[in-house]
Amino acid sequence: MYTDKDFRLLHKEFKELQKKIEEWDRIVVYRHSSPDFDALGSQMGLVTWIKENYPEKEVHYVGDRHPTMMPDLFPYPEELSDDWFKEEHLAISVDVANFPRLSGPHFKEATETIKIDHHPQPEKEEERFGDLQIVHPDRPAASELIALFAQSRSRSFHLSALVASYLYCGILGDTGRFLYQDSDPATLRIAADLLATGFDKTAITDKMYQTDLRRIHILKYCLNNFHLTEKGTCYYVIPKEALRELQMDVDEGNLHINTFRSMKGVRVVASITWDEEKGNYRVSLRSSHLIVAPVANKFNGGGHDFAAGCHLDSLDELPSLLEALDAIPDSARK
């Protein structure tokens, strides 16, 4: 829950965010690569809110494409020339903890930068960024922070159904339809206020979670190839050959990870998917009750308490990963 101290800090941060938006006529919004619902929802929610309330400003959004969320849920990212970034402008990042995950090569060229995020700050000071940092790791989604910003300005500015639908999508995705532990009464109230703008939540949810025959075959593969350790770690590996046979993108490797999270006897779930571009295996970790982020940190990754990610250079590292996951004590709860 938000405390009085949190609200005082947010009031100060939101006031400064509005001031910076008003100061700059050229703004570009970034999010992380391989985007999820929250990355795209927070990005497009903020971009659209600025455009609707400051129509005289030039506002852009950049990043990589997503194979299934575009263009039904979110528009394709814009492609700006290198010359655009050479002129003075404000860059805002959403849902990004550190530079390696930023999607777009020009962020450091910005005259001024703002970071809005809900991931834990990098441990090393030199890995942190943002002239203004609005970072609240105890909140479930970056979209929630931006929704609260927009709602706190609703007396003077317009909060449209389109903006609300983007932000609702981001919150719904990062809270697992409000089932994850970090969803609290404040999250539900913010979501309810977004719903009050009048968008069709059923249509949004259908688009977010609709499936097709190809995805069913991916699920079939996961069901046929998962393993469960004696300690309750469930995992499946999608190697290069399966990735090609199933016509998958690496972003879809964790598509069905939550299917196993609620299975009786499972403490932690790991999806391990070949990443052709990076030449390693992308790992997603999930748990209903145990904190998995410290294990992700040991394997060149990080994330939230119950949802984190990392990578393995080869499957030779898999036994070490499973050993670390099995070793998470039952007391590692929040």
mmCIF file of N, CA, C and O in Angstrom, residues 235-322:
data_model
loop_
_atom_site.group_PDB
_atom_site.id
_atom_site.type_symbol
_atom_site.label_atom_id
_atom_site.label_comp_id
_atom_site.label_asym_id
_atom_site.label_seq_id
_atom_site.Cartn_x
_atom_site.Cartn_y
_atom_site.Cartn_z
ATOM 1 N N TYR A 235 10.626 -26.974 -14.770
ATOM 2 C CA TYR A 235 11.326 -26.267 -15.840
ATOM 3 C C TYR A 235 11.106 -26.967 -17.180
ATOM 4 O O TYR A 235 10.799 -28.157 -17.230
ATOM 5 N N TYR A 236 11.244 -26.189 -18.227
ATOM 6 C CA TYR A 236 11.244 -26.752 -19.577
ATOM 7 C C TYR A 236 12.227 -25.972 -20.433
ATOM 8 O O TYR A 236 12.466 -24.785 -20.206
ATOM 9 N N VAL A 237 12.818 -26.668 -21.394
ATOM 10 C CA VAL A 237 13.815 -26.078 -22.290
ATOM 11 C C VAL A 237 13.264 -26.084 -23.706
ATOM 12 O O VAL A 237 12.751 -27.104 -24.182
ATOM 13 N N ILE A 238 13.349 -24.930 -24.361
ATOM 14 C CA ILE A 238 12.969 -24.833 -25.772
ATOM 15 C C ILE A 238 14.245 -24.553 -26.562
ATOM 16 O O ILE A 238 14.709 -23.411 -26.625
ATOM 17 N N PRO A 239 14.866 -25.593 -27.132
ATOM 18 C CA PRO A 239 16.134 -25.414 -27.851
ATOM 19 C C PRO A 239 15.924 -24.823 -29.239
ATOM 20 O O PRO A 239 14.787 -24.587 -29.672
ATOM 21 N N LYS A 240 17.018 -24.613 -29.919
ATOM 22 C CA LYS A 240 16.982 -23.984 -31.242
ATOM 23 C C LYS A 240 16.068 -24.743 -32.203
ATOM 24 O O LYS A 240 15.260 -24.150 -32.926
ATOM 25 N N GLU A 241 16.170 -26.060 -32.213
ATOM 26 C CA GLU A 241 15.395 -26.861 -33.162
ATOM 27 C C GLU A 241 13.894 -26.718 -32.912
ATOM 28 O O GLU A 241 13.106 -26.575 -33.856
ATOM 29 N N ALA A 242 13.489 -26.767 -31.652
ATOM 30 C CA ALA A 242 12.070 -26.636 -31.326
ATOM 31 C C ALA A 242 11.564 -25.233 -31.635
ATOM 32 O O ALA A 242 10.427 -25.052 -32.084
ATOM 33 N N LEU A 243 12.421 -24.233 -31.390
ATOM 34 C CA LEU A 243 12.044 -22.850 -31.664
ATOM 35 C C LEU A 243 11.669 -22.684 -33.139
ATOM 36 O O LEU A 243 10.667 -22.046 -33.484
ATOM 37 N N ARG A 244 12.477 -23.282 -33.995
ATOM 38 C CA ARG A 244 12.219 -23.183 -35.433
ATOM 39 C C ARG A 244 11.012 -24.013 -35.834
ATOM 40 O O ARG A 244 10.175 -23.579 -36.645
ATOM 41 N N GLU A 245 10.903 -25.224 -35.305
ATOM 42 C CA GLU A 245 9.791 -26.106 -35.664
ATOM 43 C C GLU A 245 8.450 -25.509 -35.262
ATOM 44 O O GLU A 245 7.457 -25.622 -35.988
ATOM 45 N N LEU A 246 8.423 -24.843 -34.106
ATOM 46 C CA LEU A 246 7.184 -24.249 -33.610
ATOM 47 C C LEU A 246 6.952 -22.845 -34.149
ATOM 48 O O LEU A 246 5.962 -22.207 -33.799
ATOM 49 N N GLN A 247 7.883 -22.348 -34.972
ATOM 50 C CA GLN A 247 7.807 -21.002 -35.552
ATOM 51 C C GLN A 247 7.649 -19.955 -34.451
ATOM 52 O O GLN A 247 6.824 -19.053 -34.523
ATOM 53 N N MET A 248 8.501 -20.111 -33.426
ATOM 54 C CA MET A 248 8.416 -19.252 -32.248
ATOM 55 C C MET A 248 9.410 -18.112 -32.307
ATOM 56 O O MET A 248 10.465 -18.217 -32.918
ATOM 57 N N ASP A 249 9.069 -17.054 -31.615
ATOM 58 C CA ASP A 249 10.006 -15.995 -31.292
ATOM 59 C C ASP A 249 10.469 -16.237 -29.861
ATOM 60 O O ASP A 249 9.721 -16.770 -29.034
ATOM 61 N N VAL A 250 11.697 -15.843 -29.544
ATOM 62 C CA VAL A 250 12.211 -16.065 -28.186
ATOM 63 C C VAL A 250 11.321 -15.410 -27.135
ATOM 64 O O VAL A 250 11.224 -15.889 -25.998
ATOM 65 N N ASP A 251 10.642 -14.314 -27.489
ATOM 66 C CA ASP A 251 9.747 -13.636 -26.552
ATOM 67 C C ASP A 251 8.588 -14.522 -26.115
ATOM 68 O O ASP A 251 7.948 -14.252 -25.088
ATOM 69 N N GLU A 252 8.309 -15.569 -26.894
ATOM 70 C CA GLU A 252 7.184 -16.439 -26.577
ATOM 71 C C GLU A 252 7.589 -17.634 -25.721
ATOM 72 O O GLU A 252 6.766 -18.478 -25.396
ATOM 73 N N GLY A 253 8.861 -17.686 -25.327
ATOM 74 C CA GLY A 253 9.341 -18.817 -24.547
ATOM 75 C C GLY A 253 8.639 -18.972 -23.213
ATOM 76 O O GLY A 253 8.442 -20.087 -22.729
ATOM 77 N N ASN A 254 8.261 -17.852 -22.602
ATOM 78 C CA ASN A 254 7.587 -17.920 -21.297
ATOM 79 C C ASN A 254 6.079 -17.754 -21.420
ATOM 80 O O ASN A 254 5.395 -17.451 -20.441
ATOM 81 N N LEU A 255 5.577 -17.964 -22.621
ATOM 82 C CA LEU A 255 4.157 -17.742 -22.897
ATOM 83 C C LEU A 255 3.254 -18.538 -21.961
ATOM 84 O O LEU A 255 2.201 -18.062 -21.530
ATOM 85 N N HIS A 256 3.676 -19.756 -21.625
ATOM 86 C CA HIS A 256 2.825 -20.637 -20.820
ATOM 87 C C HIS A 256 3.423 -20.946 -19.454
ATOM 88 O O HIS A 256 3.035 -21.930 -18.806
ATOM 89 N N ILE A 257 4.346 -20.118 -19.006
ATOM 90 C CA ILE A 257 5.023 -20.392 -17.736
ATOM 91 C C ILE A 257 4.058 -20.406 -16.561
ATOM 92 O O ILE A 257 4.218 -21.191 -15.611
ATOM 93 N N ASN A 258 3.025 -19.574 -16.598
ATOM 94 C CA ASN A 258 2.085 -19.513 -15.480
ATOM 95 C C ASN A 258 1.185 -20.738 -15.409
ATOM 96 O O ASN A 258 0.533 -20.967 -14.389
ATOM 97 N N THR A 259 1.133 -21.512 -16.491
ATOM 98 C CA THR A 259 0.373 -22.766 -16.456
ATOM 99 C C THR A 259 0.919 -23.685 -15.372
ATOM 100 O O THR A 259 0.165 -24.426 -14.727
ATOM 101 N N PHE A 260 2.235 -23.632 -15.164
ATOM 102 C CA PHE A 260 2.875 -24.520 -14.205
ATOM 103 C C PHE A 260 2.999 -23.897 -12.809
ATOM 104 O O PHE A 260 3.175 -24.612 -11.828
ATOM 105 N N ARG A 261 2.915 -22.588 -12.731
ATOM 106 C CA ARG A 261 3.126 -21.924 -11.446
ATOM 107 C C ARG A 261 2.088 -22.347 -10.411
ATOM 108 O O ARG A 261 2.396 -22.467 -9.221
ATOM 109 N N SER A 262 0.877 -22.584 -10.841
ATOM 110 C CA SER A 262 -0.179 -22.933 -9.898
ATOM 111 C C SER A 262 -0.345 -24.443 -9.710
ATOM 112 O O SER A 262 -1.274 -24.882 -9.033
ATOM 113 N N MET A 263 0.554 -25.233 -10.301
ATOM 114 C CA MET A 263 0.457 -26.680 -10.181
ATOM 115 C C MET A 263 0.879 -27.134 -8.773
ATOM 116 O O MET A 263 1.878 -26.646 -8.242
ATOM 117 N N LYS A 264 0.134 -28.021 -8.194
ATOM 118 C CA LYS A 264 0.418 -28.506 -6.846
ATOM 119 C C LYS A 264 1.816 -29.133 -6.801
ATOM 120 O O LYS A 264 2.187 -29.926 -7.669
ATOM 121 N N GLY A 265 2.580 -28.771 -5.800
ATOM 122 C CA GLY A 265 3.923 -29.317 -5.640
ATOM 123 C C GLY A 265 5.008 -28.497 -6.294
ATOM 124 O O GLY A 265 6.198 -28.774 -6.099
ATOM 125 N N VAL A 266 4.633 -27.471 -7.045
ATOM 126 C CA VAL A 266 5.616 -26.626 -7.729
ATOM 127 C C VAL A 266 5.938 -25.413 -6.869
ATOM 128 O O VAL A 266 5.035 -24.683 -6.434
ATOM 129 N N ARG A 267 7.210 -25.199 -6.618
ATOM 130 C CA ARG A 267 7.660 -24.041 -5.855
ATOM 131 C C ARG A 267 8.115 -22.913 -6.774
ATOM 132 O O ARG A 267 7.850 -21.736 -6.541
ATOM 133 N N VAL A 268 8.827 -23.277 -7.829
ATOM 134 C CA VAL A 268 9.398 -22.306 -8.768
ATOM 135 C C VAL A 268 9.280 -22.874 -10.175
ATOM 136 O O VAL A 268 9.375 -24.091 -10.371
ATOM 137 N N VAL A 269 9.071 -21.983 -11.156
ATOM 138 C CA VAL A 269 9.034 -22.407 -12.559
ATOM 139 C C VAL A 269 10.096 -21.650 -13.342
ATOM 140 O O VAL A 269 10.290 -20.439 -13.139
ATOM 141 N N ALA A 270 10.769 -22.353 -14.243
ATOM 142 C CA ALA A 270 11.771 -21.731 -15.113
ATOM 143 C C ALA A 270 11.521 -22.157 -16.552
ATOM 144 O O ALA A 270 11.385 -23.348 -16.841
ATOM 145 N N SER A 271 11.431 -21.176 -17.432
ATOM 146 C CA SER A 271 11.414 -21.463 -18.873
ATOM 147 C C SER A 271 12.784 -21.082 -19.421
ATOM 148 O O SER A 271 13.307 -20.015 -19.115
ATOM 149 N N ILE A 272 13.359 -21.964 -20.220
ATOM 150 C CA ILE A 272 14.701 -21.757 -20.776
ATOM 151 C C ILE A 272 14.587 -21.839 -22.288
ATOM 152 O O ILE A 272 14.298 -22.909 -22.836
ATOM 153 N N THR A 273 14.784 -20.716 -22.966
ATOM 154 C CA THR A 273 14.522 -20.623 -24.406
ATOM 155 C C THR A 273 15.754 -20.128 -25.152
ATOM 156 O O THR A 273 16.387 -19.149 -24.749
ATOM 157 N N TRP A 274 16.074 -20.794 -26.250
ATOM 158 C CA TRP A 274 17.207 -20.386 -27.076
ATOM 159 C C TRP A 274 16.958 -19.007 -27.677
ATOM 160 O O TRP A 274 15.875 -18.734 -28.218
ATOM 161 N N ASP A 275 17.956 -18.129 -27.576
ATOM 162 C CA ASP A 275 17.893 -16.787 -28.148
ATOM 163 C C ASP A 275 18.880 -16.726 -29.306
ATOM 164 O O ASP A 275 20.085 -16.627 -29.109
ATOM 165 N N GLU A 276 18.356 -16.817 -30.510
ATOM 166 C CA GLU A 276 19.200 -16.881 -31.708
ATOM 167 C C GLU A 276 20.056 -15.633 -31.862
ATOM 168 O O GLU A 276 21.237 -15.703 -32.222
ATOM 169 N N GLU A 277 19.478 -14.485 -31.586
ATOM 170 C CA GLU A 277 20.191 -13.227 -31.782
ATOM 171 C C GLU A 277 21.383 -13.099 -30.829
ATOM 172 O O GLU A 277 22.467 -12.657 -31.226
ATOM 173 N N LYS A 278 21.193 -13.507 -29.576
ATOM 174 C CA LYS A 278 22.251 -13.342 -28.578
ATOM 175 C C LYS A 278 23.122 -14.585 -28.417
ATOM 176 O O LYS A 278 24.167 -14.535 -27.755
ATOM 177 N N GLY A 279 22.689 -15.701 -28.982
ATOM 178 C CA GLY A 279 23.491 -16.905 -28.899
ATOM 179 C C GLY A 279 23.562 -17.501 -27.504
ATOM 180 O O GLY A 279 24.562 -18.120 -27.141
ATOM 181 N N ASN A 280 22.493 -17.330 -26.717
ATOM 182 C CA ASN A 280 22.434 -17.946 -25.397
ATOM 183 C C ASN A 280 20.989 -18.323 -25.087
ATOM 184 O O ASN A 280 20.115 -18.242 -25.963
ATOM 185 N N TYR A 281 20.746 -18.751 -23.867
ATOM 186 C CA TYR A 281 19.407 -19.164 -23.465
ATOM 187 C C TYR A 281 18.787 -18.114 -22.530
ATOM 188 O O TYR A 281 19.376 -17.761 -21.506
ATOM 189 N N ARG A 282 17.624 -17.644 -22.905
ATOM 190 C CA ARG A 282 16.904 -16.702 -22.057
ATOM 191 C C ARG A 282 16.099 -17.477 -21.028
ATOM 192 O O ARG A 282 15.378 -18.426 -21.363
ATOM 193 N N VAL A 283 16.206 -17.061 -19.780
ATOM 194 C CA VAL A 283 15.541 -17.749 -18.678
ATOM 195 C C VAL A 283 14.519 -16.822 -18.038
ATOM 196 O O VAL A 283 14.819 -15.678 -17.709
ATOM 197 N N SER A 284 13.306 -17.317 -17.855
ATOM 198 C CA SER A 284 12.277 -16.608 -17.092
ATOM 199 C C SER A 284 11.971 -17.419 -15.846
ATOM 200 O O SER A 284 11.813 -18.645 -15.922
ATOM 201 N N LEU A 285 11.891 -16.749 -14.717
ATOM 202 C CA LEU A 285 11.626 -17.392 -13.434
ATOM 203 C C LEU A 285 10.330 -16.852 -12.847
ATOM 204 O O LEU A 285 10.091 -15.647 -12.860
ATOM 205 N N ARG A 286 9.511 -17.745 -12.320
ATOM 206 C CA ARG A 286 8.256 -17.348 -11.694
ATOM 207 C C ARG A 286 8.017 -18.193 -10.447
ATOM 208 O O ARG A 286 8.387 -19.356 -10.390
ATOM 209 N N SER A 287 7.367 -17.587 -9.461
ATOM 210 C CA SER A 287 6.942 -18.324 -8.277
ATOM 211 C C SER A 287 5.727 -17.636 -7.684
ATOM 212 O O SER A 287 5.580 -16.418 -7.770
ATOM 213 N N SER A 288 4.866 -18.435 -7.097
ATOM 214 C CA SER A 288 3.684 -17.869 -6.454
ATOM 215 C C SER A 288 4.002 -17.290 -5.092
ATOM 216 O O SER A 288 3.331 -16.362 -4.628
ATOM 217 N N HIS A 289 5.050 -17.832 -4.434
ATOM 218 C CA HIS A 289 5.304 -17.411 -3.059
ATOM 219 C C HIS A 289 6.776 -17.144 -2.752
ATOM 220 O O HIS A 289 7.071 -16.370 -1.839
ATOM 221 N N LEU A 290 7.701 -17.758 -3.470
ATOM 222 C CA LEU A 290 9.115 -17.638 -3.127
ATOM 223 C C LEU A 290 9.794 -16.541 -3.930
ATOM 224 O O LEU A 290 9.489 -16.336 -5.115
ATOM 225 N N ILE A 291 10.727 -15.856 -3.309
ATOM 226 C CA ILE A 291 11.453 -14.770 -3.954
ATOM 227 C C ILE A 291 12.567 -15.353 -4.828
ATOM 228 O O ILE A 291 13.484 -16.001 -4.325
ATOM 229 N N VAL A 292 12.471 -15.095 -6.130
ATOM 230 C CA VAL A 292 13.406 -15.703 -7.093
ATOM 231 C C VAL A 292 14.451 -14.723 -7.612
ATOM 232 O O VAL A 292 15.423 -15.137 -8.253
ATOM 233 N N ALA A 293 14.281 -13.434 -7.358
ATOM 234 C CA ALA A 293 15.191 -12.438 -7.922
ATOM 235 C C ALA A 293 16.655 -12.668 -7.553
ATOM 236 O O ALA A 293 17.540 -12.491 -8.408
ATOM 237 N N PRO A 294 16.989 -13.064 -6.317
ATOM 238 C CA PRO A 294 18.403 -13.289 -5.997
ATOM 239 C C PRO A 294 19.061 -14.352 -6.859
ATOM 240 O O PRO A 294 20.248 -14.252 -7.197
ATOM 241 N N VAL A 295 18.305 -15.378 -7.235
ATOM 242 C CA VAL A 295 18.858 -16.404 -8.124
ATOM 243 C C VAL A 295 19.102 -15.815 -9.508
ATOM 244 O O VAL A 295 20.139 -16.064 -10.131
ATOM 245 N N ALA A 296 18.175 -15.020 -9.989
ATOM 246 C CA ALA A 296 18.365 -14.373 -11.295
ATOM 247 C C ALA A 296 19.613 -13.498 -11.274
ATOM 248 O O ALA A 296 20.371 -13.458 -12.257
ATOM 249 N N ASN A 297 19.849 -12.814 -10.170
ATOM 250 C CA ASN A 297 21.032 -11.962 -10.062
ATOM 251 C C ASN A 297 22.322 -12.768 -10.204
ATOM 252 O O ASN A 297 23.313 -12.269 -10.749
ATOM 253 N N LYS A 298 22.327 -13.994 -9.720
ATOM 254 C CA LYS A 298 23.524 -14.840 -9.793
ATOM 255 C C LYS A 298 23.827 -15.277 -11.218
ATOM 256 O O LYS A 298 24.960 -15.663 -11.524
ATOM 257 N N PHE A 299 22.825 -15.232 -12.076
ATOM 258 C CA PHE A 299 22.999 -15.685 -13.455
ATOM 259 C C PHE A 299 22.786 -14.528 -14.438
ATOM 260 O O PHE A 299 22.075 -14.648 -15.432
ATOM 261 N N ASN A 300 23.411 -13.397 -14.125
ATOM 262 C CA ASN A 300 23.441 -12.242 -15.031
ATOM 263 C C ASN A 300 22.057 -11.703 -15.353
ATOM 264 O O ASN A 300 21.760 -11.362 -16.503
ATOM 265 N N GLY A 301 21.213 -11.635 -14.356
ATOM 266 C CA GLY A 301 19.872 -11.124 -14.591
ATOM 267 C C GLY A 301 19.362 -10.333 -13.410
ATOM 268 O O GLY A 301 20.124 -9.764 -12.636
ATOM 269 N N GLY A 302 18.066 -10.315 -13.250
ATOM 270 C CA GLY A 302 17.435 -9.580 -12.166
ATOM 271 C C GLY A 302 15.946 -9.525 -12.385
ATOM 272 O O GLY A 302 15.403 -10.235 -13.232
ATOM 273 N N GLY A 303 15.278 -8.675 -11.631
ATOM 274 C CA GLY A 303 13.837 -8.530 -11.805
ATOM 275 C C GLY A 303 13.119 -8.344 -10.488
ATOM 276 O O GLY A 303 13.691 -7.859 -9.510
ATOM 277 N N HIS A 304 11.867 -8.767 -10.464
ATOM 278 C CA HIS A 304 11.020 -8.605 -9.288
ATOM 279 C C HIS A 304 11.148 -9.808 -8.369
ATOM 280 O O HIS A 304 11.754 -10.820 -8.722
ATOM 281 N N ASP A 305 10.567 -9.687 -7.201
ATOM 282 C CA ASP A 305 10.668 -10.765 -6.222
ATOM 283 C C ASP A 305 10.172 -12.095 -6.781
ATOM 284 O O ASP A 305 10.838 -13.116 -6.641
ATOM 285 N N PHE A 306 8.995 -12.084 -7.413
ATOM 286 C CA PHE A 306 8.364 -13.331 -7.836
ATOM 287 C C PHE A 306 8.403 -13.555 -9.350
ATOM 288 O O PHE A 306 7.917 -14.575 -9.830
ATOM 289 N N ALA A 307 8.964 -12.608 -10.073
ATOM 290 C CA ALA A 307 9.074 -12.727 -11.531
ATOM 291 C C ALA A 307 10.388 -12.087 -11.953
ATOM 292 O O ALA A 307 10.552 -10.870 -11.870
ATOM 293 N N ALA A 308 11.320 -12.894 -12.410
ATOM 294 C CA ALA A 308 12.647 -12.393 -12.748
ATOM 295 C C ALA A 308 13.158 -13.111 -13.990
ATOM 296 O O ALA A 308 12.532 -14.050 -14.495
ATOM 297 N N GLY A 309 14.300 -12.662 -14.477
ATOM 298 C CA GLY A 309 14.871 -13.266 -15.675
ATOM 299 C C GLY A 309 16.380 -13.206 -15.658
ATOM 300 O O GLY A 309 16.987 -12.392 -14.950
ATOM 301 N N CYS A 310 17.009 -14.066 -16.439
ATOM 302 C CA CYS A 310 18.461 -14.096 -16.553
ATOM 303 C C CYS A 310 18.808 -14.832 -17.839
ATOM 304 O O CYS A 310 17.938 -15.048 -18.688
ATOM 305 N N HIS A 311 20.058 -15.240 -18.009
ATOM 306 C CA HIS A 311 20.406 -16.015 -19.181
ATOM 307 C C HIS A 311 21.513 -16.998 -18.864
ATOM 308 O O HIS A 311 22.281 -16.817 -17.912
ATOM 309 N N LEU A 312 21.569 -18.054 -19.654
ATOM 310 C CA LEU A 312 22.606 -19.076 -19.557
ATOM 311 C C LEU A 312 23.399 -19.076 -20.854
ATOM 312 O O LEU A 312 22.814 -19.067 -21.945
ATOM 313 N N ASP A 313 24.705 -19.092 -20.753
ATOM 314 C CA ASP A 313 25.529 -19.135 -21.964
ATOM 315 C C ASP A 313 25.396 -20.478 -22.666
ATOM 316 O O ASP A 313 25.521 -20.561 -23.892
ATOM 317 N N SER A 314 25.161 -21.535 -21.908
ATOM 318 C CA SER A 314 24.927 -22.858 -22.482
ATOM 319 C C SER A 314 24.127 -23.686 -21.484
ATOM 320 O O SER A 314 24.006 -23.325 -20.304
ATOM 321 N N LEU A 315 23.620 -24.829 -21.949
ATOM 322 C CA LEU A 315 22.850 -25.693 -21.060
ATOM 323 C C LEU A 315 23.736 -26.397 -20.041
ATOM 324 O O LEU A 315 23.217 -27.046 -19.110
ATOM 325 N N ASP A 316 25.040 -26.246 -20.178
ATOM 326 C CA ASP A 316 25.937 -26.776 -19.148
ATOM 327 C C ASP A 316 25.712 -26.085 -17.810
ATOM 328 O O ASP A 316 26.033 -26.641 -16.754
ATOM 329 N N GLU A 317 25.154 -24.874 -17.859
ATOM 330 C CA GLU A 317 24.883 -24.118 -16.637
ATOM 331 C C GLU A 317 23.536 -24.469 -16.012
ATOM 332 O O GLU A 317 23.236 -24.028 -14.896
ATOM 333 N N LEU A 318 22.731 -25.247 -16.733
ATOM 334 C CA LEU A 318 21.388 -25.551 -16.240
ATOM 335 C C LEU A 318 21.405 -26.266 -14.884
ATOM 336 O O LEU A 318 20.616 -25.904 -13.999
ATOM 337 N N PRO A 319 22.258 -27.281 -14.671
ATOM 338 C CA PRO A 319 22.267 -27.928 -13.348
ATOM 339 C C PRO A 319 22.539 -26.946 -12.210
ATOM 340 O O PRO A 319 21.933 -27.053 -11.135
ATOM 341 N N SER A 320 23.425 -25.972 -12.433
ATOM 342 C CA SER A 320 23.715 -24.980 -11.395
ATOM 343 C C SER A 320 22.504 -24.104 -11.127
ATOM 344 O O SER A 320 22.214 -23.742 -9.971
ATOM 345 N N LEU A 321 21.779 -23.733 -12.198
ATOM 346 C CA LEU A 321 20.565 -22.932 -12.029
ATOM 347 C C LEU A 321 19.517 -23.708 -11.234
ATOM 348 O O LEU A 321 18.921 -23.168 -10.288
ATOM 349 N N LEU A 322 19.308 -24.967 -11.597
ATOM 350 C CA LEU A 322 18.308 -25.778 -10.896
ATOM 351 C C LEU A 322 18.694 -25.981 -9.431
ATOM 352 O O LEU A 322 17.832 -25.946 -8.544
#
